[in-house]
């Protein structure tokens, strides 16, 4: 059984459209070493083609920076550092 959020993300990635009536937000934790972990997660989301599938992104500390890099379209420049 596939999680409902994963089904929405897969459909959005396939169609290239977020016009499905759902609202999907990405929440990224931050603080210290967690910034490296969430940065890797953001890079994985980008590489999976899911960057544009989110309607909003929220984060704190390093998570806020990672979320901003993810949604900026410059993931390779920011998250790898």
PDB file of C-alpha atoms in Angstrom:
ATOM      1  CA  UNK A   1       0.000   0.000   0.000  1.00  0.00           C
ATOM      2  CA  UNK A   2       1.453   3.343  -1.078  1.00  0.00           C
ATOM      3  CA  UNK A   3       1.237   6.335   1.265  1.00  0.00           C
ATOM      4  CA  UNK A   4      -1.214   8.996  -0.056  1.00  0.00           C
ATOM      5  CA  UNK A   5       1.448  11.738  -0.055  1.00  0.00           C
ATOM      6  CA  UNK A   6       3.791   9.547  -2.100  1.00  0.00           C
ATOM      7  CA  UNK A   7       0.985   8.955  -4.616  1.00  0.00           C
ATOM      8  CA  UNK A   8       0.505  12.732  -4.975  1.00  0.00           C
ATOM      9  CA  UNK A   9       4.254  13.319  -5.396  1.00  0.00           C
ATOM     10  CA  UNK A  10       4.539  10.565  -8.012  1.00  0.00           C
ATOM     11  CA  UNK A  11       1.563  11.935  -9.960  1.00  0.00           C
ATOM     12  CA  UNK A  12       2.968  15.466  -9.836  1.00  0.00           C
ATOM     13  CA  UNK A  13       6.399  14.334 -10.967  1.00  0.00           C
ATOM     14  CA  UNK A  14       4.857  12.455 -13.892  1.00  0.00           C
ATOM     15  CA  UNK A  15       2.483  15.225 -14.984  1.00  0.00           C
ATOM     16  CA  UNK A  16       4.618  18.255 -14.155  1.00  0.00           C
ATOM     17  CA  UNK A  17       1.565  19.922 -12.624  1.00  0.00           C
ATOM     18  CA  UNK A  18       0.558  20.721  -9.049  1.00  0.00           C
ATOM     19  CA  UNK A  19      -3.037  21.446 -10.093  1.00  0.00           C
ATOM     20  CA  UNK A  20      -4.575  18.461  -8.306  1.00  0.00           C
ATOM     21  CA  UNK A  21      -6.393  20.067  -5.380  1.00  0.00           C
ATOM     22  CA  UNK A  22      -3.838  18.826  -2.836  1.00  0.00           C
ATOM     23  CA  UNK A  23      -1.412  20.985  -0.871  1.00  0.00           C
ATOM     24  CA  UNK A  24       1.932  19.369  -0.070  1.00  0.00           C
ATOM     25  CA  UNK A  25       4.434  21.135   2.166  1.00  0.00           C
ATOM     26  CA  UNK A  26       8.005  20.119   2.908  1.00  0.00           C
ATOM     27  CA  UNK A  27       9.153  20.669   6.496  1.00  0.00           C
ATOM     28  CA  UNK A  28      12.905  20.484   7.109  1.00  0.00           C
ATOM     29  CA  UNK A  29      14.425  20.292  10.574  1.00  0.00           C
ATOM     30  CA  UNK A  30      17.590  22.163  11.358  1.00  0.00           C
ATOM     31  CA  UNK A  31      20.301  22.647  13.897  1.00  0.00           C
ATOM     32  CA  UNK A  32      23.874  21.459  13.932  1.00  0.00           C
ATOM     33  CA  UNK A  33      24.573  18.114  12.330  1.00  0.00           C
ATOM     34  CA  UNK A  34      20.948  17.779  11.210  1.00  0.00           C
ATOM     35  CA  UNK A  35      21.735  20.354   8.515  1.00  0.00           C
ATOM     36  CA  UNK A  36      24.019  17.869   6.770  1.00  0.00           C
ATOM     37  CA  UNK A  37      21.378  15.149   6.942  1.00  0.00           C
ATOM     38  CA  UNK A  38      18.562  17.366   5.682  1.00  0.00           C
ATOM     39  CA  UNK A  39      20.871  18.760   2.982  1.00  0.00           C
ATOM     40  CA  UNK A  40      21.427  15.226   1.718  1.00  0.00           C
ATOM     41  CA  UNK A  41      17.683  14.631   1.804  1.00  0.00           C
ATOM     42  CA  UNK A  42      17.106  17.778  -0.234  1.00  0.00           C
ATOM     43  CA  UNK A  43      19.683  16.704  -2.793  1.00  0.00           C
ATOM     44  CA  UNK A  44      18.018  13.270  -3.039  1.00  0.00           C
ATOM     45  CA  UNK A  45      14.605  14.911  -3.595  1.00  0.00           C
ATOM     46  CA  UNK A  46      16.136  17.019  -6.355  1.00  0.00           C
ATOM     47  CA  UNK A  47      17.806  14.044  -8.018  1.00  0.00           C
ATOM     48  CA  UNK A  48      14.496  12.137  -7.877  1.00  0.00           C
ATOM     49  CA  UNK A  49      12.816  14.980  -9.790  1.00  0.00           C
ATOM     50  CA  UNK A  50      10.558  16.001  -6.910  1.00  0.00           C
ATOM     51  CA  UNK A  51      11.769  19.578  -6.362  1.00  0.00           C
ATOM     52  CA  UNK A  52       8.786  21.250  -8.045  1.00  0.00           C
ATOM     53  CA  UNK A  53       6.226  18.886  -6.480  1.00  0.00           C
ATOM     54  CA  UNK A  54       5.937  20.869  -3.233  1.00  0.00           C
ATOM     55  CA  UNK A  55       3.596  23.811  -2.760  1.00  0.00           C
ATOM     56  CA  UNK A  56       5.560  25.236   0.176  1.00  0.00           C
ATOM     57  CA  UNK A  57       8.671  24.556   2.220  1.00  0.00           C
ATOM     58  CA  UNK A  58       9.333  25.438   5.853  1.00  0.00           C
ATOM     59  CA  UNK A  59      12.448  24.967   7.921  1.00  0.00           C
ATOM     60  CA  UNK A  60      14.382  26.213  10.895  1.00  0.00           C
ATOM     61  CA  UNK A  61      18.069  27.011  11.152  1.00  0.00           C
ATOM     62  CA  UNK A  62      20.015  24.895   8.650  1.00  0.00           C
ATOM     63  CA  UNK A  63      16.730  23.331   7.524  1.00  0.00           C
ATOM     64  CA  UNK A  64      15.475  26.736   6.427  1.00  0.00           C
ATOM     65  CA  UNK A  65      18.601  27.234   4.352  1.00  0.00           C
ATOM     66  CA  UNK A  66      18.294  23.768   2.843  1.00  0.00           C
ATOM     67  CA  UNK A  67      14.637  24.334   1.969  1.00  0.00           C
ATOM     68  CA  UNK A  68      15.497  27.663   0.336  1.00  0.00           C
ATOM     69  CA  UNK A  69      18.271  26.096  -1.757  1.00  0.00           C
ATOM     70  CA  UNK A  70      15.965  23.261  -2.767  1.00  0.00           C
ATOM     71  CA  UNK A  71      13.211  25.537  -3.997  1.00  0.00           C
ATOM     72  CA  UNK A  72      15.571  28.107  -5.523  1.00  0.00           C
ATOM     73  CA  UNK A  73      16.412  25.851  -8.452  1.00  0.00           C
ATOM     74  CA  UNK A  74      20.123  26.030  -7.571  1.00  0.00           C
ATOM     75  CA  UNK A  75      20.326  22.839  -5.540  1.00  0.00           C
ATOM     76  CA  UNK A  76      23.681  21.756  -6.936  1.00  0.00           C
ATOM     77  CA  UNK A  77      25.281  25.057  -5.953  1.00  0.00           C
ATOM     78  CA  UNK A  78      23.919  25.217  -2.422  1.00  0.00           C
ATOM     79  CA  UNK A  79      23.102  21.873  -0.922  1.00  0.00           C
ATOM     80  CA  UNK A  80      26.376  20.174  -1.802  1.00  0.00           C
ATOM     81  CA  UNK A  81      28.242  22.777   0.248  1.00  0.00           C
TER      82      UNK A  81
END
